[in-house]
Amino acid sequence: MQILKNISLKKYNTFGIDVNASHFCEITSVAALIEVLKSTEHSKKFILGGGSNMLLTQNIDALVLFINLKGIRVIAEDGDDVIVEAKAGENWHDFVLWTLSQGYGGLENLSLIPGNTGTAPIQNIGAYGVELKDVMVSCEAVERSSGTIKIFSNAQCKFGYRDSIFKNEAKEKYVITSVRFKLQSVNHQLNTSYGAIENELSKLGISAPSINDISKAVIRIRQSKLPDPKVLGNSGSFFKNPILSKFDFDRFYANHPEAPFYEVDKNTYKIPAGWLIEQCGFKGKRIGNTGVHEKQALVLVNYGGATGNEVFQLSQRIQEKVKEQFGITIVSEVNIIR
Ligand code: EPU
């Protein structure tokens, strides 16, 4: 195991923020991970996956463990179902494409989400009507303090909207090493209910879509409004969509009947933060090296050379303005490292 010193993390985070790690180690086996977690040589350790949901605001004075565990395998096949396991360091979208190439359905709506498979459970990634919790069976993790392996079932992960146990009571306590999914090898259960998918499929003239058609439609929608991190640094949605009680929603809606919303259940409503931010005049606005994406106001971007603090300050300005104009608090979805 090689420990490198003073390594730039620019290419390891999709925001493209240029900070240094004092020490850096690439992890390619679970045994090596356990060994380094048990070692007392570096007391502070920082776990890095695909770097797609973090904003780095300063140099990391710790041993950065870059989780680069690779491998995809079929665990079991049973009737229509297949259980597939991907190691944590597999790029999420490449893994989705592999499942599609095998004819396995279930992940098509989650095409083109940046990041790695191992970090997908932490924030319960979701898009176009499907969330990771709908397809994940379990994940394997190593406890940081003891180096012991633990299996988390779907229920044990306590998934919520962009939320899981790994953002709450298990925060910074585990390193996820692999994830298992239940997919369908035949009789695919398609999810085309999301309006944007229906529109895209009808534009493509497809009335009986396959899993590949849905993936293509999702890729087209994402490419039309979300910036490619390889071209323009970003971390996807920077904020979560705020959830209002029926009481607060009724008050908000009386003043803003033009606002889009989703009914989560009879007592809770979700308002698209992108709409709130656009109404505050931020969409497409550039401030120094940072800005708000011109096609999706929920996405903050690095035009090149932005510091994490510049992005953070912009996010605070946005939060303050949304609060002032609508009385609604929006919170970041991205993990801000301060
Ligand atoms: N909207 C605006 N202005 C904007 C952006 C959006 O008015 O600048 C309005 C749209 O017109 C639409 C509504 O907001 O009526 C919803 O927009 P969209 O379908 O783009 O979805 P979203 O709620 O903004 C969420 C996820 C995305 C995911 C999409 C599709 C969150 C925080 N974000 O965005 O996830 O791709 O739905 O399912 O829940 C991510 O987490 O990084 C991410 C990209």
mmCIF file of C-alpha atoms and ligand atoms in Angstrom:
data_model
loop_
_atom_site.group_PDB
_atom_site.id
_atom_site.type_symbol
_atom_site.label_atom_id
_atom_site.label_comp_id
_atom_site.label_asym_id
_atom_site.label_seq_id
_atom_site.Cartn_x
_atom_site.Cartn_y
_atom_site.Cartn_z
ATOM 1 C CA MET A 1 0.000 0.000 0.000
ATOM 2 C CA GLN A 2 1.529 3.257 -1.126
ATOM 3 C CA ILE A 3 0.890 6.477 0.791
ATOM 4 C CA LEU A 4 1.477 9.579 -1.309
ATOM 5 C CA LYS A 5 2.001 13.099 0.036
ATOM 6 C CA ASN A 6 0.520 16.451 -1.048
ATOM 7 C CA ILE A 7 -1.802 15.219 -3.758
ATOM 8 C CA SER A 8 -4.181 17.592 -5.560
ATOM 9 C CA LEU A 9 -7.789 16.396 -5.268
ATOM 10 C CA LYS A 10 -8.927 18.428 -8.307
ATOM 11 C CA LYS A 11 -9.519 15.385 -10.508
ATOM 12 C CA TYR A 12 -11.134 13.444 -7.637
ATOM 13 C CA ASN A 13 -14.133 15.781 -7.127
ATOM 14 C CA THR A 14 -16.670 16.607 -9.832
ATOM 15 C CA PHE A 15 -16.785 20.277 -8.738
ATOM 16 C CA GLY A 16 -13.121 20.420 -9.808
ATOM 17 C CA ILE A 17 -12.050 22.250 -6.633
ATOM 18 C CA ASP A 18 -8.268 22.336 -6.328
ATOM 19 C CA VAL A 19 -7.327 21.490 -2.748
ATOM 20 C CA ASN A 20 -4.578 19.176 -1.524
ATOM 21 C CA ALA A 21 -4.644 16.040 0.579
ATOM 22 C CA SER A 22 -1.705 15.894 2.974
ATOM 23 C CA HIS A 23 -1.672 12.079 2.518
ATOM 24 C CA PHE A 24 -3.420 9.931 -0.087
ATOM 25 C CA CYS A 25 -3.836 6.195 -0.508
ATOM 26 C CA GLU A 26 -5.687 4.269 -3.218
ATOM 27 C CA ILE A 27 -7.611 1.298 -1.825
ATOM 28 C CA THR A 28 -8.103 -1.639 -4.187
ATOM 29 C CA SER A 29 -8.985 -4.463 -1.777
ATOM 30 C CA VAL A 30 -11.144 -4.843 1.325
ATOM 31 C CA ALA A 31 -8.173 -6.440 3.137
ATOM 32 C CA ALA A 32 -6.058 -3.339 2.461
ATOM 33 C CA LEU A 33 -8.906 -1.115 3.637
ATOM 34 C CA ILE A 34 -9.177 -3.021 6.927
ATOM 35 C CA GLU A 35 -5.410 -2.894 7.406
ATOM 36 C CA VAL A 36 -5.236 0.862 6.925
ATOM 37 C CA LEU A 37 -8.314 1.508 9.095
ATOM 38 C CA LYS A 38 -6.703 -0.476 11.932
ATOM 39 C CA SER A 39 -3.360 1.284 11.566
ATOM 40 C CA THR A 40 -2.776 4.061 14.077
ATOM 41 C CA GLU A 41 -0.169 5.850 11.986
ATOM 42 C CA HIS A 42 -2.587 8.457 10.638
ATOM 43 C CA SER A 43 -5.189 9.341 13.216
ATOM 44 C CA LYS A 44 -7.364 11.348 10.810
ATOM 45 C CA LYS A 45 -8.771 9.540 7.786
ATOM 46 C CA PHE A 46 -11.032 10.910 5.071
ATOM 47 C CA ILE A 47 -13.048 8.607 2.806
ATOM 48 C CA LEU A 48 -13.267 9.570 -0.861
ATOM 49 C CA GLY A 49 -15.507 7.806 -3.371
ATOM 50 C CA GLY A 50 -16.556 9.274 -6.703
ATOM 51 C CA GLY A 51 -16.330 12.825 -5.298
ATOM 52 C CA SER A 52 -19.627 13.720 -6.955
ATOM 53 C CA ASN A 53 -21.552 14.938 -3.930
ATOM 54 C CA MET A 54 -19.042 16.998 -1.996
ATOM 55 C CA LEU A 55 -17.796 20.562 -1.870
ATOM 56 C CA LEU A 56 -14.208 20.788 -0.629
ATOM 57 C CA THR A 57 -13.488 24.170 0.942
ATOM 58 C CA GLN A 58 -9.987 23.603 2.327
ATOM 59 C CA ASN A 59 -6.925 21.354 2.151
ATOM 60 C CA ILE A 60 -7.507 17.981 3.769
ATOM 61 C CA ASP A 61 -5.023 17.423 6.561
ATOM 62 C CA ALA A 62 -5.669 13.692 6.843
ATOM 63 C CA LEU A 63 -5.006 10.398 5.123
ATOM 64 C CA VAL A 64 -7.442 10.381 2.199
ATOM 65 C CA LEU A 65 -8.562 6.838 1.356
ATOM 66 C CA PHE A 66 -9.624 6.744 -2.288
ATOM 67 C CA ILE A 67 -12.001 3.763 -2.482
ATOM 68 C CA ASN A 68 -11.240 2.157 -5.837
ATOM 69 C CA LEU A 69 -12.643 -1.350 -5.310
ATOM 70 C CA LYS A 70 -13.641 -2.865 -8.662
ATOM 71 C CA GLY A 71 -15.789 -5.772 -9.779
ATOM 72 C CA ILE A 72 -19.327 -6.668 -10.854
ATOM 73 C CA ARG A 73 -20.800 -10.139 -10.450
ATOM 74 C CA VAL A 74 -24.083 -12.003 -10.573
ATOM 75 C CA ILE A 75 -24.822 -13.505 -7.161
ATOM 76 C CA ALA A 76 -28.043 -15.435 -7.899
ATOM 77 C CA GLU A 77 -30.762 -15.850 -10.484
ATOM 78 C CA ASP A 78 -34.263 -16.805 -9.459
ATOM 79 C CA GLY A 79 -37.114 -16.757 -11.974
ATOM 80 C CA ASP A 80 -37.466 -13.194 -13.280
ATOM 81 C CA ASP A 81 -35.073 -11.792 -10.689
ATOM 82 C CA VAL A 82 -31.328 -11.504 -10.608
ATOM 83 C CA ILE A 83 -29.143 -10.332 -7.737
ATOM 84 C CA VAL A 84 -26.117 -8.364 -8.916
ATOM 85 C CA GLU A 85 -23.266 -7.013 -6.808
ATOM 86 C CA ALA A 86 -21.048 -4.061 -7.692
ATOM 87 C CA LYS A 87 -17.982 -3.067 -5.718
ATOM 88 C CA ALA A 88 -17.929 0.458 -4.313
ATOM 89 C CA GLY A 89 -15.412 1.890 -6.788
ATOM 90 C CA GLU A 90 -17.421 1.001 -9.899
ATOM 91 C CA ASN A 91 -18.524 4.147 -11.725
ATOM 92 C CA TRP A 92 -22.315 4.295 -11.310
ATOM 93 C CA HIS A 93 -23.240 4.987 -14.929
ATOM 94 C CA ASP A 94 -20.815 2.360 -16.288
ATOM 95 C CA PHE A 95 -22.462 -0.137 -13.932
ATOM 96 C CA VAL A 96 -25.952 0.884 -15.162
ATOM 97 C CA LEU A 97 -24.772 0.383 -18.762
ATOM 98 C CA TRP A 98 -23.396 -3.057 -17.861
ATOM 99 C CA THR A 99 -26.765 -4.120 -16.358
ATOM 100 C CA LEU A 100 -28.524 -2.939 -19.530
ATOM 101 C CA SER A 101 -26.050 -4.833 -21.725
ATOM 102 C CA GLN A 102 -26.980 -8.004 -19.798
ATOM 103 C CA GLY A 103 -30.696 -7.290 -20.323
ATOM 104 C CA TYR A 104 -31.261 -6.590 -16.605
ATOM 105 C CA GLY A 105 -33.944 -4.008 -15.813
ATOM 106 C CA GLY A 106 -34.274 -1.769 -12.766
ATOM 107 C CA LEU A 107 -31.551 0.862 -13.024
ATOM 108 C CA GLU A 108 -32.466 2.454 -16.392
ATOM 109 C CA ASN A 109 -34.121 5.528 -14.815
ATOM 110 C CA LEU A 110 -30.919 6.152 -12.851
ATOM 111 C CA SER A 111 -28.742 6.455 -15.985
ATOM 112 C CA LEU A 112 -25.995 9.098 -16.149
ATOM 113 C CA ILE A 113 -25.931 9.995 -12.450
ATOM 114 C CA PRO A 114 -22.333 10.964 -11.633
ATOM 115 C CA GLY A 115 -20.402 9.211 -8.877
ATOM 116 C CA ASN A 116 -19.581 5.707 -7.762
ATOM 117 C CA THR A 117 -21.751 2.765 -6.733
ATOM 118 C CA GLY A 118 -20.423 2.748 -3.168
ATOM 119 C CA THR A 119 -21.606 6.253 -2.407
ATOM 120 C CA ALA A 120 -25.024 5.832 -4.039
ATOM 121 C CA PRO A 121 -26.675 4.469 -0.840
ATOM 122 C CA ILE A 122 -25.394 7.346 1.325
ATOM 123 C CA GLN A 123 -27.706 9.874 -0.265
ATOM 124 C CA ASN A 124 -30.177 7.370 -1.738
ATOM 125 C CA ILE A 125 -29.629 8.669 -5.280
ATOM 126 C CA GLY A 126 -32.805 9.154 -7.249
ATOM 127 C CA ALA A 127 -34.120 10.459 -10.535
ATOM 128 C CA TYR A 128 -37.166 10.229 -12.792
ATOM 129 C CA GLY A 129 -39.397 8.299 -10.415
ATOM 130 C CA VAL A 130 -36.877 5.744 -9.090
ATOM 131 C CA GLU A 131 -34.627 5.844 -6.037
ATOM 132 C CA LEU A 132 -31.780 3.529 -5.075
ATOM 133 C CA LYS A 133 -33.899 2.203 -2.182
ATOM 134 C CA ASP A 134 -36.345 0.690 -4.714
ATOM 135 C CA VAL A 135 -33.661 -1.631 -6.152
ATOM 136 C CA MET A 136 -31.037 -2.150 -3.433
ATOM 137 C CA VAL A 137 -31.062 -5.395 -1.451
ATOM 138 C CA SER A 138 -28.131 -4.757 0.879
ATOM 139 C CA CYS A 139 -24.732 -3.177 1.119
ATOM 140 C CA GLU A 140 -21.511 -4.322 2.726
ATOM 141 C CA ALA A 141 -19.508 -1.875 4.819
ATOM 142 C CA VAL A 142 -16.445 -1.867 7.017
ATOM 143 C CA GLU A 143 -16.716 -0.194 10.403
ATOM 144 C CA ARG A 144 -14.040 2.484 10.586
ATOM 145 C CA SER A 145 -13.272 2.127 14.295
ATOM 146 C CA SER A 146 -12.918 -1.673 14.405
ATOM 147 C CA GLY A 147 -12.276 -2.793 10.822
ATOM 148 C CA THR A 148 -15.145 -5.304 11.055
ATOM 149 C CA ILE A 149 -17.417 -6.069 8.113
ATOM 150 C CA LYS A 150 -21.145 -5.422 8.480
ATOM 151 C CA ILE A 151 -24.013 -6.072 6.081
ATOM 152 C CA PHE A 152 -26.778 -3.445 6.028
ATOM 153 C CA SER A 153 -30.153 -4.624 4.730
ATOM 154 C CA ASN A 154 -32.317 -2.178 2.791
ATOM 155 C CA ALA A 155 -34.431 -1.534 5.929
ATOM 156 C CA GLN A 156 -31.346 -1.022 8.107
ATOM 157 C CA CYS A 157 -30.204 1.766 5.769
ATOM 158 C CA LYS A 158 -33.263 3.842 6.869
ATOM 159 C CA PHE A 159 -33.610 5.434 3.449
ATOM 160 C CA GLY A 160 -35.457 8.712 2.972
ATOM 161 C CA TYR A 161 -35.468 11.457 0.339
ATOM 162 C CA ARG A 162 -31.716 11.919 -0.391
ATOM 163 C CA ASP A 163 -31.126 10.497 3.060
ATOM 164 C CA SER A 164 -29.971 7.332 4.849
ATOM 165 C CA ILE A 165 -28.449 6.080 8.092
ATOM 166 C CA PHE A 166 -25.045 6.982 6.586
ATOM 167 C CA LYS A 167 -25.964 10.685 6.786
ATOM 168 C CA ASN A 168 -27.297 10.348 10.336
ATOM 169 C CA GLU A 169 -26.397 7.943 13.173
ATOM 170 C CA ALA A 170 -23.873 6.017 11.025
ATOM 171 C CA LYS A 171 -22.311 9.183 9.577
ATOM 172 C CA GLU A 172 -18.550 8.794 9.059
ATOM 173 C CA LYS A 173 -18.624 5.455 10.895
ATOM 174 C CA TYR A 174 -18.547 3.067 7.908
ATOM 175 C CA VAL A 175 -16.937 2.644 4.506
ATOM 176 C CA ILE A 176 -19.299 1.010 2.008
ATOM 177 C CA THR A 177 -17.401 -1.624 0.020
ATOM 178 C CA SER A 178 -20.092 -3.184 -2.223
ATOM 179 C CA VAL A 179 -23.788 -2.930 -3.005
ATOM 180 C CA ARG A 180 -26.285 -5.627 -4.074
ATOM 181 C CA PHE A 181 -29.282 -4.974 -6.282
ATOM 182 C CA LYS A 182 -32.384 -6.965 -7.212
ATOM 183 C CA LEU A 183 -32.980 -6.509 -10.940
ATOM 184 C CA GLN A 184 -35.201 -8.264 -13.471
ATOM 185 C CA SER A 185 -33.754 -10.441 -16.215
ATOM 186 C CA VAL A 186 -37.187 -10.812 -17.876
ATOM 187 C CA ASN A 187 -40.599 -9.148 -17.484
ATOM 188 C CA HIS A 188 -39.042 -5.743 -16.824
ATOM 189 C CA GLN A 189 -41.151 -3.493 -14.612
ATOM 190 C CA LEU A 190 -40.842 -0.162 -16.395
ATOM 191 C CA ASN A 191 -41.309 3.168 -14.686
ATOM 192 C CA THR A 192 -42.308 5.764 -17.265
ATOM 193 C CA SER A 193 -44.726 7.737 -15.106
ATOM 194 C CA TYR A 194 -42.406 10.749 -14.773
ATOM 195 C CA GLY A 195 -43.718 13.387 -17.185
ATOM 196 C CA ALA A 196 -40.347 14.222 -18.721
ATOM 197 C CA ILE A 197 -39.767 10.563 -19.670
ATOM 198 C CA GLU A 198 -43.203 10.269 -21.298
ATOM 199 C CA ASN A 199 -42.510 13.446 -23.313
ATOM 200 C CA GLU A 200 -39.069 12.316 -24.422
ATOM 201 C CA LEU A 201 -40.314 8.857 -25.472
ATOM 202 C CA SER A 202 -43.146 10.375 -27.490
ATOM 203 C CA LYS A 203 -40.659 12.788 -29.134
ATOM 204 C CA LEU A 204 -38.633 9.702 -30.101
ATOM 205 C CA GLY A 205 -41.840 8.057 -31.408
ATOM 206 C CA ILE A 206 -41.582 5.124 -28.965
ATOM 207 C CA SER A 207 -44.826 3.756 -27.538
ATOM 208 C CA ALA A 208 -43.652 0.376 -26.165
ATOM 209 C CA PRO A 209 -40.265 1.245 -24.648
ATOM 210 C CA SER A 210 -37.539 -1.200 -23.667
ATOM 211 C CA ILE A 211 -35.188 -0.636 -20.727
ATOM 212 C CA ASN A 212 -32.630 0.679 -23.242
ATOM 213 C CA ASP A 213 -35.176 3.175 -24.635
ATOM 214 C CA ILE A 214 -35.856 4.493 -21.135
ATOM 215 C CA SER A 215 -32.142 4.808 -20.442
ATOM 216 C CA LYS A 216 -31.684 6.721 -23.720
ATOM 217 C CA ALA A 217 -34.595 9.035 -22.869
ATOM 218 C CA VAL A 218 -33.178 9.729 -19.386
ATOM 219 C CA ILE A 219 -29.725 10.399 -20.850
ATOM 220 C CA ARG A 220 -31.228 12.873 -23.343
ATOM 221 C CA ILE A 221 -33.194 14.691 -20.616
ATOM 222 C CA ARG A 222 -30.194 14.896 -18.297
ATOM 223 C CA GLN A 223 -27.875 16.064 -21.086
ATOM 224 C CA SER A 224 -30.372 18.772 -22.052
ATOM 225 C CA LYS A 225 -30.384 20.435 -18.633
ATOM 226 C CA LEU A 226 -27.606 19.132 -16.417
ATOM 227 C CA PRO A 227 -23.992 20.162 -17.104
ATOM 228 C CA ASP A 228 -21.408 17.418 -17.740
ATOM 229 C CA PRO A 229 -18.948 17.612 -14.806
ATOM 230 C CA LYS A 230 -16.098 16.813 -17.221
ATOM 231 C CA VAL A 231 -16.879 20.077 -19.036
ATOM 232 C CA LEU A 232 -18.221 22.283 -16.234
ATOM 233 C CA GLY A 233 -17.491 21.424 -12.595
ATOM 234 C CA ASN A 234 -20.642 20.730 -10.566
ATOM 235 C CA SER A 235 -22.189 18.379 -8.055
ATOM 236 C CA GLY A 236 -25.664 17.907 -9.524
ATOM 237 C CA SER A 237 -28.478 19.344 -7.437
ATOM 238 C CA PHE A 238 -26.829 21.496 -4.785
ATOM 239 C CA PHE A 239 -29.978 21.758 -2.634
ATOM 240 C CA LYS A 240 -32.728 19.342 -1.682
ATOM 241 C CA ASN A 241 -36.253 20.190 -2.708
ATOM 242 C CA PRO A 242 -37.916 21.566 0.456
ATOM 243 C CA ILE A 243 -40.752 19.577 1.998
ATOM 244 C CA LEU A 244 -43.633 21.571 3.485
ATOM 245 C CA SER A 245 -46.425 20.524 5.825
ATOM 246 C CA LYS A 246 -49.959 20.913 4.433
ATOM 247 C CA PHE A 247 -50.410 24.000 6.628
ATOM 248 C CA ASP A 248 -47.267 25.736 5.295
ATOM 249 C CA PHE A 249 -47.957 24.571 1.756
ATOM 250 C CA ASP A 250 -51.503 26.019 1.735
ATOM 251 C CA ARG A 251 -50.158 29.381 2.878
ATOM 252 C CA PHE A 252 -47.379 29.296 0.256
ATOM 253 C CA TYR A 253 -49.715 28.180 -2.540
ATOM 254 C CA ALA A 254 -52.289 30.880 -1.789
ATOM 255 C CA ASN A 255 -49.593 33.460 -2.598
ATOM 256 C CA HIS A 256 -47.953 31.492 -5.431
ATOM 257 C CA PRO A 257 -50.602 29.525 -7.328
ATOM 258 C CA GLU A 258 -48.236 29.363 -10.329
ATOM 259 C CA ALA A 259 -45.603 27.309 -8.433
ATOM 260 C CA PRO A 260 -44.978 23.677 -9.444
ATOM 261 C CA PHE A 261 -45.250 21.133 -6.596
ATOM 262 C CA TYR A 262 -45.410 17.391 -5.907
ATOM 263 C CA GLU A 263 -47.779 15.903 -3.349
ATOM 264 C CA VAL A 264 -45.643 13.506 -1.279
ATOM 265 C CA ASP A 265 -48.693 12.424 0.749
ATOM 266 C CA LYS A 266 -51.842 14.114 2.034
ATOM 267 C CA ASN A 267 -49.875 16.057 4.658
ATOM 268 C CA THR A 268 -46.620 16.817 2.861
ATOM 269 C CA TYR A 269 -45.722 18.684 -0.309
ATOM 270 C CA LYS A 270 -42.417 19.116 -2.103
ATOM 271 C CA ILE A 271 -41.595 22.365 -3.908
ATOM 272 C CA PRO A 272 -38.856 22.298 -6.582
ATOM 273 C CA ALA A 273 -35.978 24.353 -5.151
ATOM 274 C CA GLY A 274 -34.926 25.066 -8.761
ATOM 275 C CA TRP A 275 -38.146 27.027 -9.257
ATOM 276 C CA LEU A 276 -37.693 29.012 -6.011
ATOM 277 C CA ILE A 277 -34.084 29.867 -6.950
ATOM 278 C CA GLU A 278 -35.100 30.884 -10.474
ATOM 279 C CA GLN A 279 -37.812 33.187 -9.071
ATOM 280 C CA CYS A 280 -35.125 34.868 -6.956
ATOM 281 C CA GLY A 281 -33.298 35.790 -10.164
ATOM 282 C CA PHE A 282 -30.259 33.526 -9.782
ATOM 283 C CA LYS A 283 -30.717 31.276 -12.813
ATOM 284 C CA GLY A 284 -27.784 31.671 -15.220
ATOM 285 C CA LYS A 285 -26.139 34.237 -12.944
ATOM 286 C CA ARG A 286 -22.335 34.194 -12.807
ATOM 287 C CA ILE A 287 -20.440 35.532 -9.800
ATOM 288 C CA GLY A 288 -16.658 35.406 -10.199
ATOM 289 C CA ASN A 289 -15.689 31.860 -11.080
ATOM 290 C CA THR A 290 -18.944 30.350 -9.827
ATOM 291 C CA GLY A 291 -22.533 30.552 -10.900
ATOM 292 C CA VAL A 292 -25.999 29.061 -11.151
ATOM 293 C CA HIS A 293 -26.505 26.841 -14.177
ATOM 294 C CA GLU A 294 -28.470 28.482 -16.989
ATOM 295 C CA LYS A 295 -30.717 25.454 -17.602
ATOM 296 C CA GLN A 296 -31.307 24.152 -14.056
ATOM 297 C CA ALA A 297 -31.155 26.601 -11.153
ATOM 298 C CA LEU A 298 -30.598 23.811 -8.637
ATOM 299 C CA VAL A 299 -27.092 23.235 -9.965
ATOM 300 C CA LEU A 300 -24.151 25.437 -8.924
ATOM 301 C CA VAL A 301 -21.150 25.387 -11.247
ATOM 302 C CA ASN A 302 -17.425 26.068 -11.214
ATOM 303 C CA TYR A 303 -16.484 28.001 -14.371
ATOM 304 C CA GLY A 304 -12.833 27.171 -13.631
ATOM 305 C CA GLY A 305 -10.601 28.123 -10.735
ATOM 306 C CA ALA A 306 -13.414 28.591 -8.208
ATOM 307 C CA THR A 307 -12.575 27.922 -4.591
ATOM 308 C CA GLY A 308 -14.893 25.838 -2.456
ATOM 309 C CA ASN A 309 -15.542 28.898 -0.309
ATOM 310 C CA GLU A 310 -16.709 30.926 -3.332
ATOM 311 C CA VAL A 311 -19.254 28.218 -4.130
ATOM 312 C CA PHE A 312 -20.246 27.978 -0.471
ATOM 313 C CA GLN A 313 -20.773 31.752 -0.237
ATOM 314 C CA LEU A 314 -22.954 31.698 -3.346
ATOM 315 C CA SER A 315 -25.005 28.873 -1.828
ATOM 316 C CA GLN A 316 -25.501 30.944 1.329
ATOM 317 C CA ARG A 317 -26.639 33.983 -0.677
ATOM 318 C CA ILE A 318 -29.170 31.788 -2.453
ATOM 319 C CA GLN A 319 -30.448 30.299 0.806
ATOM 320 C CA GLU A 320 -30.865 33.766 2.330
ATOM 321 C CA LYS A 321 -32.719 35.163 -0.685
ATOM 322 C CA VAL A 322 -35.095 32.172 -0.910
ATOM 323 C CA LYS A 323 -35.822 32.530 2.809
ATOM 324 C CA GLU A 324 -36.438 36.271 2.452
ATOM 325 C CA GLN A 325 -38.675 35.974 -0.634
ATOM 326 C CA PHE A 326 -40.644 32.812 0.211
ATOM 327 C CA GLY A 327 -40.039 32.174 3.932
ATOM 328 C CA ILE A 328 -38.762 28.715 2.956
ATOM 329 C CA THR A 329 -35.467 27.220 4.173
ATOM 330 C CA ILE A 330 -33.575 25.213 1.581
ATOM 331 C CA VAL A 331 -30.753 22.947 2.720
ATOM 332 C CA SER A 332 -27.801 21.640 0.759
ATOM 333 C CA GLU A 333 -27.836 18.129 -0.615
ATOM 334 C CA VAL A 334 -24.104 18.277 -1.214
ATOM 335 C CA ASN A 335 -21.756 17.393 1.651
ATOM 336 C CA ILE A 336 -19.847 20.592 2.433
ATOM 337 C CA ILE A 337 -16.400 19.791 3.835
ATOM 338 C CA ARG A 338 -15.304 22.645 6.114
HETATM 339 N N1 EPU B 1 -37.667 24.228 -12.315
HETATM 340 C C1 EPU B 1 -37.675 25.583 -12.567
HETATM 341 N N2 EPU B 1 -36.474 26.206 -12.755
HETATM 342 C C2 EPU B 1 -35.293 25.538 -12.734
HETATM 343 C C3 EPU B 1 -35.302 24.159 -12.465
HETATM 344 C C4 EPU B 1 -36.509 23.501 -12.259
HETATM 345 O O1 EPU B 1 -38.716 26.220 -12.603
HETATM 346 O O2 EPU B 1 -34.258 26.171 -12.956
HETATM 347 C C5 EPU B 1 -38.963 23.536 -12.178
HETATM 348 C C6 EPU B 1 -39.268 22.750 -13.455
HETATM 349 O O3 EPU B 1 -39.950 23.508 -14.351
HETATM 350 C C7 EPU B 1 -40.101 21.606 -12.946
HETATM 351 C C8 EPU B 1 -39.606 21.383 -11.548
HETATM 352 O O4 EPU B 1 -38.870 22.544 -11.162
HETATM 353 O O5 EPU B 1 -41.461 21.974 -12.882
HETATM 354 C C9 EPU B 1 -38.782 20.126 -11.383
HETATM 355 O O6 EPU B 1 -37.608 20.186 -12.149
HETATM 356 P P1 EPU B 1 -36.770 18.857 -12.549
HETATM 357 O O7 EPU B 1 -37.659 17.861 -13.206
HETATM 358 O O8 EPU B 1 -35.559 19.289 -13.269
HETATM 359 O O9 EPU B 1 -36.405 18.166 -11.174
HETATM 360 P P2 EPU B 1 -35.860 18.745 -9.792
HETATM 361 O O10 EPU B 1 -36.898 18.536 -8.755
HETATM 362 O O11 EPU B 1 -35.303 20.112 -9.953
HETATM 363 C C10 EPU B 1 -34.919 16.424 -8.965
HETATM 364 C C11 EPU B 1 -33.638 15.855 -8.442
HETATM 365 C C12 EPU B 1 -32.648 15.607 -9.580
HETATM 366 C C13 EPU B 1 -33.290 14.634 -10.547
HETATM 367 C C14 EPU B 1 -34.622 15.243 -11.061
HETATM 368 C C15 EPU B 1 -35.386 14.294 -11.948
HETATM 369 C C16 EPU B 1 -33.438 16.718 -6.182
HETATM 370 C C17 EPU B 1 -32.707 17.631 -5.253
HETATM 371 N N3 EPU B 1 -33.047 16.749 -7.453
HETATM 372 O O12 EPU B 1 -34.634 17.710 -9.491
HETATM 373 O O13 EPU B 1 -31.505 14.970 -9.023
HETATM 374 O O14 EPU B 1 -32.431 14.370 -11.649
HETATM 375 O O15 EPU B 1 -35.477 15.549 -9.927
HETATM 376 O O16 EPU B 1 -35.927 13.249 -11.205
HETATM 377 O O17 EPU B 1 -34.326 15.988 -5.728
HETATM 378 C C18 EPU B 1 -29.324 15.349 -8.111
HETATM 379 O O18 EPU B 1 -29.755 14.939 -7.032
HETATM 380 O O19 EPU B 1 -28.117 15.698 -8.249
HETATM 381 C C19 EPU B 1 -30.229 15.466 -9.262
HETATM 382 C C20 EPU B 1 -29.845 16.007 -10.416
#
